[in-house]
PDB file of C-alpha atoms in Angstrom:
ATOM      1  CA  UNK X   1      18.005 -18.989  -0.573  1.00 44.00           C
ATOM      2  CA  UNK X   2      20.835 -20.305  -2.426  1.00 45.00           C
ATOM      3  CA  UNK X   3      22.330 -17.272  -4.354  1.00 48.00           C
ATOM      4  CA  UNK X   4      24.371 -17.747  -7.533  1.00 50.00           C
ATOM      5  CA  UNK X   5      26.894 -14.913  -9.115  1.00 55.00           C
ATOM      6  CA  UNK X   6      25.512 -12.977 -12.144  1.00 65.00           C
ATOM      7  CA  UNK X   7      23.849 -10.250 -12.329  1.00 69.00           C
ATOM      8  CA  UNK X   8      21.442  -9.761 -10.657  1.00 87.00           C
ATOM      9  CA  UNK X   9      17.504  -8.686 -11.092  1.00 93.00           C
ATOM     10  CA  UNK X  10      14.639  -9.102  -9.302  1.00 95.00           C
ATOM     11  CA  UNK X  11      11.112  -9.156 -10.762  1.00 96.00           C
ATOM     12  CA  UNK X  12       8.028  -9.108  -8.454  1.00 97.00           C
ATOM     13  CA  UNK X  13       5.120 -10.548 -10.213  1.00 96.00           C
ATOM     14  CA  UNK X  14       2.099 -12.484  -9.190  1.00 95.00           C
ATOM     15  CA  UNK X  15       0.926 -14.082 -12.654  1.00 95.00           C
ATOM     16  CA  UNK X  16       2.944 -17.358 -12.534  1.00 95.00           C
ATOM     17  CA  UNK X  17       2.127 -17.367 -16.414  1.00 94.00           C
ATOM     18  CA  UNK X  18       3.866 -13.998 -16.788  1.00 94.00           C
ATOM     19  CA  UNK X  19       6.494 -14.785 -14.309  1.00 94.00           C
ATOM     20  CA  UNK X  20       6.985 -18.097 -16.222  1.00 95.00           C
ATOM     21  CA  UNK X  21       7.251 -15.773 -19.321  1.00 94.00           C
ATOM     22  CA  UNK X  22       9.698 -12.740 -18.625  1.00 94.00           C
ATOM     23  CA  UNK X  23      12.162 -15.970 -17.168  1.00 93.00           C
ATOM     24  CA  UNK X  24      12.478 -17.340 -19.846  1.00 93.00           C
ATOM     25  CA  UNK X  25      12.964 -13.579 -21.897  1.00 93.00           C
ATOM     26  CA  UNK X  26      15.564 -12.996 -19.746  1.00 91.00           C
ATOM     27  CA  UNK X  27      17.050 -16.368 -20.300  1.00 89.00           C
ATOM     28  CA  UNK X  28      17.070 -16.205 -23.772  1.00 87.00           C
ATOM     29  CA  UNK X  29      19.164 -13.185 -23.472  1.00 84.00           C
ATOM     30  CA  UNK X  30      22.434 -15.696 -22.169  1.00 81.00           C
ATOM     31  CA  UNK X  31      23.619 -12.806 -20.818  1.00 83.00           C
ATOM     32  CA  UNK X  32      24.286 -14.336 -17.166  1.00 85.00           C
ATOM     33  CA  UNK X  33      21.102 -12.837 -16.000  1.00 89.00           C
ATOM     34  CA  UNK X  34      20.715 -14.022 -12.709  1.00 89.00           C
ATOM     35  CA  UNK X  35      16.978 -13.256 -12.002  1.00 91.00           C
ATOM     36  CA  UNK X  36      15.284 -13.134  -8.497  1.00 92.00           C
ATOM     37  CA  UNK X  37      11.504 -13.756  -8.269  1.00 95.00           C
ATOM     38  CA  UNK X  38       8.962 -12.559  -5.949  1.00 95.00           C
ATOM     39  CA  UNK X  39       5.596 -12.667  -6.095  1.00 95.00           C
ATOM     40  CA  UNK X  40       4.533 -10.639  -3.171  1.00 93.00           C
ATOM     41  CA  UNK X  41       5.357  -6.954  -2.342  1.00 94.00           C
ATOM     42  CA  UNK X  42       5.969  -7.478   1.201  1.00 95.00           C
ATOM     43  CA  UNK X  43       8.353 -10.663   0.513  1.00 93.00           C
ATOM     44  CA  UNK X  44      10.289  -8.624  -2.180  1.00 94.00           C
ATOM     45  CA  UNK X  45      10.620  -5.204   0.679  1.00 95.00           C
ATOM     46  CA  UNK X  46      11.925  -7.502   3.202  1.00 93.00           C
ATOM     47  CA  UNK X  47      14.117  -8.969   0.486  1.00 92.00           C
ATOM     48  CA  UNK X  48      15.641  -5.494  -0.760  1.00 92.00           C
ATOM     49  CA  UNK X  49      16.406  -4.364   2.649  1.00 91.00           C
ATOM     50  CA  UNK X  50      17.685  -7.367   4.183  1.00 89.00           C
ATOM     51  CA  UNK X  51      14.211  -8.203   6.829  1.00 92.00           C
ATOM     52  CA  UNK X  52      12.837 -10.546   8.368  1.00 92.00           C
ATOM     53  CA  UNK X  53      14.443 -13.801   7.007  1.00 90.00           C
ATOM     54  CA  UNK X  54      17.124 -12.264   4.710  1.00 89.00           C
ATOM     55  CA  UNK X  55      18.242 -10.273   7.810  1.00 89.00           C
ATOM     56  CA  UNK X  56      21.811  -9.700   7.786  1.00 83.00           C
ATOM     57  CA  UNK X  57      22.255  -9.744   4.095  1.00 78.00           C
ATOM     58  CA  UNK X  58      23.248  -6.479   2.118  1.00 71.00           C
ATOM     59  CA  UNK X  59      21.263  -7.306  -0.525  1.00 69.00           C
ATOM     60  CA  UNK X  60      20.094  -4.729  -2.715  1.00 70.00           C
ATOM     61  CA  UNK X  61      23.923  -3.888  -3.009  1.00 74.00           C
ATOM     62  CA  UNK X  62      23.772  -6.480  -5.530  1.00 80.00           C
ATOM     63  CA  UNK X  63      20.627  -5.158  -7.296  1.00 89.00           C
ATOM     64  CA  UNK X  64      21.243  -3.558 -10.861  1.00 90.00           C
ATOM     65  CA  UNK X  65      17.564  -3.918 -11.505  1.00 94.00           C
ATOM     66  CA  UNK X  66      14.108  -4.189 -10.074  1.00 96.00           C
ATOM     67  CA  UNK X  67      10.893  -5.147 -11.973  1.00 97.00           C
ATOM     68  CA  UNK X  68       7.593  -4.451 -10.500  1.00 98.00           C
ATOM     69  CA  UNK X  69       4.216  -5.069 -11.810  1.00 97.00           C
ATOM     70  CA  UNK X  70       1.640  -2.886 -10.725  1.00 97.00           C
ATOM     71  CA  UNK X  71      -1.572  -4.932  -9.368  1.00 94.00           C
ATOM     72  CA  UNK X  72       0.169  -7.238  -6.603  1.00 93.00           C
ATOM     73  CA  UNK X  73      -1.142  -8.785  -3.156  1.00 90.00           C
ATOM     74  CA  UNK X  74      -0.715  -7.187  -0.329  1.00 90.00           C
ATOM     75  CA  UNK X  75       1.418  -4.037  -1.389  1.00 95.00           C
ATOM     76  CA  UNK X  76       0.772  -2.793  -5.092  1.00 96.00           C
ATOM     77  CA  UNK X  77       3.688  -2.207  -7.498  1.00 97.00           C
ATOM     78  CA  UNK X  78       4.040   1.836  -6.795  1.00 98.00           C
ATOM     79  CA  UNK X  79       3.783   1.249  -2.808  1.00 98.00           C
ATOM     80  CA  UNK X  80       6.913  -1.259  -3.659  1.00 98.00           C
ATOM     81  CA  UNK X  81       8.452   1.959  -6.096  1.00 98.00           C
ATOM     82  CA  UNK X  82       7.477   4.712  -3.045  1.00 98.00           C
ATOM     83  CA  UNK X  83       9.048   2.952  -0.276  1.00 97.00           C
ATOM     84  CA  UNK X  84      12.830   1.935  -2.536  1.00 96.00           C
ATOM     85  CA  UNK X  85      12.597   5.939  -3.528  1.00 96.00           C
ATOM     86  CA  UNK X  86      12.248   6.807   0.254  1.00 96.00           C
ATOM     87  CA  UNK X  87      15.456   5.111   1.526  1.00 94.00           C
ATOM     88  CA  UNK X  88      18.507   6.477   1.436  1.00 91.00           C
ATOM     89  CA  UNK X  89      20.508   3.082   0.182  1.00 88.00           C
ATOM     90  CA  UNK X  90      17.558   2.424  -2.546  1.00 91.00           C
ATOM     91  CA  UNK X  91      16.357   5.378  -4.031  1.00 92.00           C
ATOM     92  CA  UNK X  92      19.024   5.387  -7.022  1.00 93.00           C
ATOM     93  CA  UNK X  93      18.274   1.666  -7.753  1.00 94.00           C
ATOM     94  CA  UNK X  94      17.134   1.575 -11.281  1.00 96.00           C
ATOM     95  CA  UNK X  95      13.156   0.071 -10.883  1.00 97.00           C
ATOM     96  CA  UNK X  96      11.332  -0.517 -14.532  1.00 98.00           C
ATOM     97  CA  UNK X  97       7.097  -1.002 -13.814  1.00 98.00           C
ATOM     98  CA  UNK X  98       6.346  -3.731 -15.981  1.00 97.00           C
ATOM     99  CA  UNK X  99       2.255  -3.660 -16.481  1.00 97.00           C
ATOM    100  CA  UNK X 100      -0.334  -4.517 -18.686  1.00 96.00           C
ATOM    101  CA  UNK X 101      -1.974  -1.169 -17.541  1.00 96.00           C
ATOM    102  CA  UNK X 102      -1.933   1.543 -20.532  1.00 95.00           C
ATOM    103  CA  UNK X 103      -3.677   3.724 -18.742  1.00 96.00           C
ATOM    104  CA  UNK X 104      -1.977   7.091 -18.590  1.00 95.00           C
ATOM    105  CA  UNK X 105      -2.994   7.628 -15.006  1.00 96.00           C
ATOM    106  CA  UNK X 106      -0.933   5.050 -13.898  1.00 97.00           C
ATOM    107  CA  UNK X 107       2.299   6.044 -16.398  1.00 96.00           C
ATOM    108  CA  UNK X 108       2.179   9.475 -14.963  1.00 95.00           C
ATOM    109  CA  UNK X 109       1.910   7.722 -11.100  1.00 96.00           C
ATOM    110  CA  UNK X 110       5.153   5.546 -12.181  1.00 97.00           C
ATOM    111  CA  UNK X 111       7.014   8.288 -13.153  1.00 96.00           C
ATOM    112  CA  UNK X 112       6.175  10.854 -10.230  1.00 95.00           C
ATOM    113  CA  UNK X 113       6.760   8.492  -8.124  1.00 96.00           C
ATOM    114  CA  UNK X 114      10.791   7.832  -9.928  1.00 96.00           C
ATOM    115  CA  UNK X 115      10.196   4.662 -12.030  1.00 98.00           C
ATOM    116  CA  UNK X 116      12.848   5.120 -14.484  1.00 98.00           C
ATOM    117  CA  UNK X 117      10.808   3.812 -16.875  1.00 98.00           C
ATOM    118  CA  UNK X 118       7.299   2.116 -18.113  1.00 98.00           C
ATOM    119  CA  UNK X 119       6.905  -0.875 -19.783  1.00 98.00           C
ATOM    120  CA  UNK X 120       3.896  -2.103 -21.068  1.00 97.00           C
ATOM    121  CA  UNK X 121       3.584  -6.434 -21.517  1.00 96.00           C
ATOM    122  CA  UNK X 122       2.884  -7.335 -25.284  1.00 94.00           C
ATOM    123  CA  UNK X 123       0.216  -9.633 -25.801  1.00 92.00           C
ATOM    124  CA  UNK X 124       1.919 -12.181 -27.809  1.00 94.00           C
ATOM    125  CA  UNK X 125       4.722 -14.629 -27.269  1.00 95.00           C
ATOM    126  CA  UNK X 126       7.364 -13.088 -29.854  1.00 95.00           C
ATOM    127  CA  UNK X 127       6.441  -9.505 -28.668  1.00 95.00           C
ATOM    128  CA  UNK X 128       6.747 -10.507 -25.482  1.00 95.00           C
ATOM    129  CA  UNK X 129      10.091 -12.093 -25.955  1.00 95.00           C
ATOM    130  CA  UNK X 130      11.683  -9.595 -27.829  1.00 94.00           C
ATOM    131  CA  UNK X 131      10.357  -6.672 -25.427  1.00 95.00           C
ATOM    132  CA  UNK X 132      11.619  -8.284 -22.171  1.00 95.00           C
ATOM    133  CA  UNK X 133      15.114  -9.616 -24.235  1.00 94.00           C
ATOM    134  CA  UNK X 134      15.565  -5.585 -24.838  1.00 95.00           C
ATOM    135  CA  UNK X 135      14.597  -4.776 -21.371  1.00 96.00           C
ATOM    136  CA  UNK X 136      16.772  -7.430 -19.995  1.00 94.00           C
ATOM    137  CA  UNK X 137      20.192  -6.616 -22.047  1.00 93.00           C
ATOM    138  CA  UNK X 138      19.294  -3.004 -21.447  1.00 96.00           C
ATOM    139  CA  UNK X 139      19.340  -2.801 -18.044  1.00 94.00           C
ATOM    140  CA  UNK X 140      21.961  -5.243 -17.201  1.00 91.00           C
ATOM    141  CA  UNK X 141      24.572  -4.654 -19.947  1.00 91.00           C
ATOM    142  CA  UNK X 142      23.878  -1.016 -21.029  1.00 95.00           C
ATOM    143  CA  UNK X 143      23.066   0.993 -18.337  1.00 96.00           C
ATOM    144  CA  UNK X 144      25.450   1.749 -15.658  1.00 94.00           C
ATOM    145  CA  UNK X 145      23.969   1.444 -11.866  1.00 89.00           C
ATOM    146  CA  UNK X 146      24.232   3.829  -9.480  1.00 86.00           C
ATOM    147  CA  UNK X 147      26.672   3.547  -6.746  1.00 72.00           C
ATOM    148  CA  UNK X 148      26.230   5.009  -3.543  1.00 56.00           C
ATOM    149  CA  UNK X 149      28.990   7.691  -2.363  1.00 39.00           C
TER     150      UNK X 149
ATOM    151  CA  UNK E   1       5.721  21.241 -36.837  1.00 42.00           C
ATOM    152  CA  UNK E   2       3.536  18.566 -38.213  1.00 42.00           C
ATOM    153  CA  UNK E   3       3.017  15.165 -35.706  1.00 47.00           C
ATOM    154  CA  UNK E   4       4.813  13.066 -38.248  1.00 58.00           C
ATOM    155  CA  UNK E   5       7.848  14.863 -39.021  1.00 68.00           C
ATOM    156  CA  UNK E   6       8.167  15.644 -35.205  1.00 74.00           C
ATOM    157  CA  UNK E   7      11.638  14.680 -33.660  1.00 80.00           C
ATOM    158  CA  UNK E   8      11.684  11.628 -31.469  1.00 92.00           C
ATOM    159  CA  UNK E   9      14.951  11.972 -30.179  1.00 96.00           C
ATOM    160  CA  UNK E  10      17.347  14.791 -29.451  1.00 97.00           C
ATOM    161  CA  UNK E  11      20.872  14.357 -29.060  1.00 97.00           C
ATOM    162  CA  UNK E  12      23.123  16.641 -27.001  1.00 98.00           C
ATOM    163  CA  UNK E  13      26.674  16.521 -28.143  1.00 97.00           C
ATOM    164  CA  UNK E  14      29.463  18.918 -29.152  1.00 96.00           C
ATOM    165  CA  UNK E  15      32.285  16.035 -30.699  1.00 95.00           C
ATOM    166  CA  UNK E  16      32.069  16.226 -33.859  1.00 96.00           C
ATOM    167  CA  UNK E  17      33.494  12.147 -33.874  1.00 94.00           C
ATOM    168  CA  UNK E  18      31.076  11.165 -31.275  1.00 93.00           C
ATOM    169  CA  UNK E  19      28.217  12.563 -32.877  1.00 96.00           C
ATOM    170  CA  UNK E  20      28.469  11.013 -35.794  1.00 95.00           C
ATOM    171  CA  UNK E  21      29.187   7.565 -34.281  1.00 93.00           C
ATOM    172  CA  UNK E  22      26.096   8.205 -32.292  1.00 94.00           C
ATOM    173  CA  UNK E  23      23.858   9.377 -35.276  1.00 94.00           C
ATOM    174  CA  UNK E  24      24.777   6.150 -37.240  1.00 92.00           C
ATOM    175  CA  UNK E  25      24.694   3.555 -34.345  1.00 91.00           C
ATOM    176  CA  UNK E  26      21.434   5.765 -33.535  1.00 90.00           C
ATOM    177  CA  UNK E  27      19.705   4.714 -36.853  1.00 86.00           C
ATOM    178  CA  UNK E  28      21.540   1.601 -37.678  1.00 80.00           C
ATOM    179  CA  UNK E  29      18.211  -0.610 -36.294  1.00 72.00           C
ATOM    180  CA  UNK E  30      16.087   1.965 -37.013  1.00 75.00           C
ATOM    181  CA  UNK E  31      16.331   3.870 -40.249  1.00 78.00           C
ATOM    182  CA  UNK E  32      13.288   6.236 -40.070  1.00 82.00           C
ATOM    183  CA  UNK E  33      13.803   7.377 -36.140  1.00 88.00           C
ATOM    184  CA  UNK E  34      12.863  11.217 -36.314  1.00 92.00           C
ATOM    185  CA  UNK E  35      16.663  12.549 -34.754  1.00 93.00           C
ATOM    186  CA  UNK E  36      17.602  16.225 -34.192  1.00 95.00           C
ATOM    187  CA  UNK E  37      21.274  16.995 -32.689  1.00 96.00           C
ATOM    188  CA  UNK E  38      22.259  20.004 -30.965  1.00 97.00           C
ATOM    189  CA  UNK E  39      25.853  21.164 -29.715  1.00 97.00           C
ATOM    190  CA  UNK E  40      25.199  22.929 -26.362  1.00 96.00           C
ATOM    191  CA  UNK E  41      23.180  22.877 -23.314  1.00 97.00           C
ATOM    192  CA  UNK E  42      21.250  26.255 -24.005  1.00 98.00           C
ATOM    193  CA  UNK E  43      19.909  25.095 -27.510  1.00 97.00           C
ATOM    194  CA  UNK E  44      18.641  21.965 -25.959  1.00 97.00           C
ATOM    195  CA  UNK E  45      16.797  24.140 -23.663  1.00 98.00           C
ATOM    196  CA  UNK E  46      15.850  26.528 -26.336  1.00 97.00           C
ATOM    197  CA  UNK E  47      14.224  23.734 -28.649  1.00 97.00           C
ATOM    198  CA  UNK E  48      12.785  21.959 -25.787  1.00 97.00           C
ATOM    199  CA  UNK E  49      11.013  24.673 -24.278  1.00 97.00           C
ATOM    200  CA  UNK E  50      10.659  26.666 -27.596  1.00 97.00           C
ATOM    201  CA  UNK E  51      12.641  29.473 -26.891  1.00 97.00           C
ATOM    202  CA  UNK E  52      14.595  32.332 -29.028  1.00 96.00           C
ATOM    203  CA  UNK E  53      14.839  30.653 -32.541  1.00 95.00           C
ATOM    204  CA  UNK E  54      12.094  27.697 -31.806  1.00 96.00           C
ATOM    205  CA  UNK E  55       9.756  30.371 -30.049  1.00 94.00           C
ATOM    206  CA  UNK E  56       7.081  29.611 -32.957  1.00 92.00           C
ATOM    207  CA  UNK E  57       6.549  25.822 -31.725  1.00 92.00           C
ATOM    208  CA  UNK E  58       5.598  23.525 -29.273  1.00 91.00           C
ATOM    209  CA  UNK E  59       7.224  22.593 -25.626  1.00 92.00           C
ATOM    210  CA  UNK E  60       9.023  19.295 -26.370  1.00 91.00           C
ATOM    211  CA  UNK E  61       7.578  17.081 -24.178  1.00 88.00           C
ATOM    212  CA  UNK E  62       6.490  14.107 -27.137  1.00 91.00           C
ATOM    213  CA  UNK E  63      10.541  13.533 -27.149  1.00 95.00           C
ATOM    214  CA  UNK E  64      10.611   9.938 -26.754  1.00 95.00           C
ATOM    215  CA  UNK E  65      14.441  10.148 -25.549  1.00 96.00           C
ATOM    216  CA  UNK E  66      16.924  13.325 -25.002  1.00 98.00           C
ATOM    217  CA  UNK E  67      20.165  11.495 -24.971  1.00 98.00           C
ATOM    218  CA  UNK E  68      22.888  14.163 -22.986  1.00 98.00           C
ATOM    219  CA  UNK E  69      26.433  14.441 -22.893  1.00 97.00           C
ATOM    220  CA  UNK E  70      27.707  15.537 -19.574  1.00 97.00           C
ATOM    221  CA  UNK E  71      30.447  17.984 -20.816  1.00 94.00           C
ATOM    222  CA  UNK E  72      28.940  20.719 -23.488  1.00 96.00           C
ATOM    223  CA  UNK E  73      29.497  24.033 -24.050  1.00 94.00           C
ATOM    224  CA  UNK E  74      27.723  27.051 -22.440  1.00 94.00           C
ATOM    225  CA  UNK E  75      25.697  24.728 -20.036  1.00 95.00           C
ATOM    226  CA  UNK E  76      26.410  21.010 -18.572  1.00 96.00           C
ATOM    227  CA  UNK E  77      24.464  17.809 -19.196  1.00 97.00           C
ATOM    228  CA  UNK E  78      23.770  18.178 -15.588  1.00 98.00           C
ATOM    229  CA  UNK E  79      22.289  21.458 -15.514  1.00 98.00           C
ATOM    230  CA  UNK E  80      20.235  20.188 -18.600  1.00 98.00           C
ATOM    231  CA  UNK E  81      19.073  17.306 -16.447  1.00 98.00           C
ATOM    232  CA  UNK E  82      18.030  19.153 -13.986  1.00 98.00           C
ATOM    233  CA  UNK E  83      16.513  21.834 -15.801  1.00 98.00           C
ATOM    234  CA  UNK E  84      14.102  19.199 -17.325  1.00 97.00           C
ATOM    235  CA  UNK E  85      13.201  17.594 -14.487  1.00 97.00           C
ATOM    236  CA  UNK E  86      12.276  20.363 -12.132  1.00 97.00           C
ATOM    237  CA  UNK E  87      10.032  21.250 -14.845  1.00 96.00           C
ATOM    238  CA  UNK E  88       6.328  19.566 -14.454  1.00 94.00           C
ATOM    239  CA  UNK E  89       5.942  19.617 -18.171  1.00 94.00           C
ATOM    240  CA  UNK E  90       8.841  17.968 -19.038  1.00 95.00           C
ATOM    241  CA  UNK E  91       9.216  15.981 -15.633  1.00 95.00           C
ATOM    242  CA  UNK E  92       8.383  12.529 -17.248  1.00 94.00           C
ATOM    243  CA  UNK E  93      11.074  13.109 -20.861  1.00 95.00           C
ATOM    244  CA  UNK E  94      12.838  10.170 -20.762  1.00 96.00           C
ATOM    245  CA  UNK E  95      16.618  11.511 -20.441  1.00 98.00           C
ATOM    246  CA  UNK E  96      19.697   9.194 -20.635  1.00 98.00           C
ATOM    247  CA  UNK E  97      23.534  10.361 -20.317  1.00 98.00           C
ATOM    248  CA  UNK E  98      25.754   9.369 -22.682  1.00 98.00           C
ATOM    249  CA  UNK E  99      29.184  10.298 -22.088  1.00 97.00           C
ATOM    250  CA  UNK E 100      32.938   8.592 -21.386  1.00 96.00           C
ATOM    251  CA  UNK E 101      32.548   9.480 -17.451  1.00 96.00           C
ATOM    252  CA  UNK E 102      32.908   6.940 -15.219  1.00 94.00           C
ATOM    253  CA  UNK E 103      33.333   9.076 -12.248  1.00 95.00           C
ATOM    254  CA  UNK E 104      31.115   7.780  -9.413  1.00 93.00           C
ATOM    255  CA  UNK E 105      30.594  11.173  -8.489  1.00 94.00           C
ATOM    256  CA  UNK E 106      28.952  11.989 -11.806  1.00 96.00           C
ATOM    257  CA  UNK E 107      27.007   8.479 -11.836  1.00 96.00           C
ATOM    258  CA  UNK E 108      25.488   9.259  -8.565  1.00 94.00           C
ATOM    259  CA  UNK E 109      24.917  12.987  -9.363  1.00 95.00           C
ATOM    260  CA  UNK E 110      22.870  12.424 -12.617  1.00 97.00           C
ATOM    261  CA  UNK E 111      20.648   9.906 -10.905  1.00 96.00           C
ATOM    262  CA  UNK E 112      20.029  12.525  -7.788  1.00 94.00           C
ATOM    263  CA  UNK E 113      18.749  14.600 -10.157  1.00 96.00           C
ATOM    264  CA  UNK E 114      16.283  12.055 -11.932  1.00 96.00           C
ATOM    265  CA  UNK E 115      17.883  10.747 -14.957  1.00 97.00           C
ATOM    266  CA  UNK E 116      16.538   7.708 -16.729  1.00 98.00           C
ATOM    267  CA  UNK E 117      19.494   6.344 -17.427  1.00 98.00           C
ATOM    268  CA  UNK E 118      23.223   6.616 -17.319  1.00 98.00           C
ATOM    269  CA  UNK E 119      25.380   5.223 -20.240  1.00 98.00           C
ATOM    270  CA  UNK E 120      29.215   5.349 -20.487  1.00 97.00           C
ATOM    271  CA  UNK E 121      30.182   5.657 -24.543  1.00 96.00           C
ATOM    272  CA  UNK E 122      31.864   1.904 -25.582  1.00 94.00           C
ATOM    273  CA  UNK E 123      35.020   1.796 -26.585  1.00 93.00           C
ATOM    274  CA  UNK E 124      35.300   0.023 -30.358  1.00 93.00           C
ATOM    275  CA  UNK E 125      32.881   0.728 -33.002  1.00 93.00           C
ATOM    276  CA  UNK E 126      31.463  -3.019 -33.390  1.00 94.00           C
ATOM    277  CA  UNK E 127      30.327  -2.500 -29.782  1.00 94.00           C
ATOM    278  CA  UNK E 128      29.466   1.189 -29.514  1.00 94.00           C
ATOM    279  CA  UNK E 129      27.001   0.441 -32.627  1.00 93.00           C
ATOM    280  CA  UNK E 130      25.859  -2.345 -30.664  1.00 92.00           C
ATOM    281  CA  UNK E 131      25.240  -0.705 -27.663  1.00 94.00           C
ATOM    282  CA  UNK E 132      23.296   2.314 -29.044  1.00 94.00           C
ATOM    283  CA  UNK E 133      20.987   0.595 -31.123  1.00 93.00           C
ATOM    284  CA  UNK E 134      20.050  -1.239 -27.640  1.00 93.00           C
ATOM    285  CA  UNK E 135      19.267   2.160 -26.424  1.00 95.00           C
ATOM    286  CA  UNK E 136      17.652   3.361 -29.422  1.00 94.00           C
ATOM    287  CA  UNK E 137      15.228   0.324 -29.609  1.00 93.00           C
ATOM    288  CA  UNK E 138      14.547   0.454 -25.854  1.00 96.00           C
ATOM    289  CA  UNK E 139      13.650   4.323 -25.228  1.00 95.00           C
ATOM    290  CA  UNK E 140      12.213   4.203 -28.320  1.00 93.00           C
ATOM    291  CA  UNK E 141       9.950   1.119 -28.892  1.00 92.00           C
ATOM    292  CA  UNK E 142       9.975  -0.557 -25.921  1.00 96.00           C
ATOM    293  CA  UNK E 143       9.617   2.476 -23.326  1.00 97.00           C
ATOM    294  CA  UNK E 144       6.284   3.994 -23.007  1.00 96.00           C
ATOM    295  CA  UNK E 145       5.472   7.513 -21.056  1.00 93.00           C
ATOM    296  CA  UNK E 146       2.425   9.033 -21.128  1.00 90.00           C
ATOM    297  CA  UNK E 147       1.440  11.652 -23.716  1.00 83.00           C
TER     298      UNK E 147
END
């Protein structure tokens, strides 16, 4: 995968209309976002800790955000959350669940399980925009990333 | 305390300067946000957890941000932190650090004990109004935890 400079996010998300959606929030934001997509768990986990075919790459080093829907093939959003919380090089990593789901039930989950926070998808385009803009510039431009010591 | 007067966000500061920066970049997008500010770590604790002079109301767990400096008197932002979230009920508060630290040591520290968020005060007030009302609209409008 060709890899440009920027900051860099990476959103796991299996609706290609909501995928299609938050890329262009985030674009609109011109704030050198450069955003990663996955739309599998297991594809994004090898990703994040350099397996499989992005073996030798430190690349959640890079990370300053990840995005992770809840309802996703093969591993759901939280197993995704659990398993960068477990690992010593990930578990700082700022990680923002990004859901349609208002149930409380699965708030609570997200933040038990360390989602630093909850986001839930408007329904229409302008909401939508603006939410993911905010969440965008926030996360890349406001708050500072961990670094590992 | 009725629901509609109840504070959404509590600040944790002791400079004067800063906190008055903060208060106006604070409200600058959002004119009606419901903001209390405290000087020290152990009346943060004491209104959160309605203790001493707040015995007669609620645990504060509707805050919808508790934005900490790290350096305060009587108890650190730290100790606040993790006062808040080795407590079940107020496990999910949203918490941010606000301060002028850049010291890795206190970057990694506040997110080792669960903090939301770690931001590092602007320098400049175009951009430090700027960059607050990002925070404000985000823990506050966009951000959702569960009741």
């Amino acid at each position: 995968m060709e890899r440009k400079r920027g900051i860099e996010v990476l959103v796991v998300e299996d609706s290609v209309d909501d995928s299609e959606l938050t890329e262009f929030a985030i674009a609109q934001t011109k704030n050198n976002i450069q955003l990663i997509h996955f739309s599998d768990g297991v594809d994004a986990l090898n990703f994040i800790f350099g397996k499989k075919k992005y073996e030798g790459q430190e690349i959640q080093k890079g990370l300053k955000l990840v995005v992770l829907d809840i309802g996703l093939p093969t591993l759901t959003g939280f197993d995704i959350l659990r398993k960068i919380r477990e690992e010593h090089s990930t578990k700082m990593l700022p990680v923002v669940i990004l859901t349609s789901s208002l149930d409380e039930r699965d708030m609570s989950m997200a933040y038990e399980l360390g989602a630093n926070s909850y986001v839930v998808k408007p329904n229409e385009f302008e909401g939508y925009m603006k939410k993911i803009g905010s969440l965008a510039f926030y996360w890349s431009c406001v708050n500072e990333r961990p670094y590992q010591i | 305390m009725e629901k509609d007067d109840a504070i959404e966000v509590l600040l944790v500061e002791d400079n004067p300067d800063d906190t008055e920066l903060t208060t106006h970049a604070l409200t600058e997008g959002n004119k009606t946000i419901r903001l209390l500010h405290l000087k020290d770590g152990v009346e943060a604790l004491n209104f959160i957890y309605a203790k001493k002079t707040y015995e007669n109301q609620k645990i504060q767990n509707d805050l919808k941000l508790v934005l900490l400096d790290l350096k305060l008197p009587r108890l650190d932002g730290l100790e606040v932190l993790r006062k808040i979230k080795e407590d079940e009920r107020t496990a999910t508060l949203p918490v941010v650090i606000l301060t002028s630290s850049r010291e890795k040591r206190d970057i990694a520290e506040a997110y080792k004990l669960g903090v939301n968020s770690y931001v590092v005060k602007p320098v400049g007030f175009d951009n430090y109004v700027k960059t607050i009302s990002s925070l404000a609209f985000y823990w506050c409008l966009v951000n959702e935890k569960p009741v």
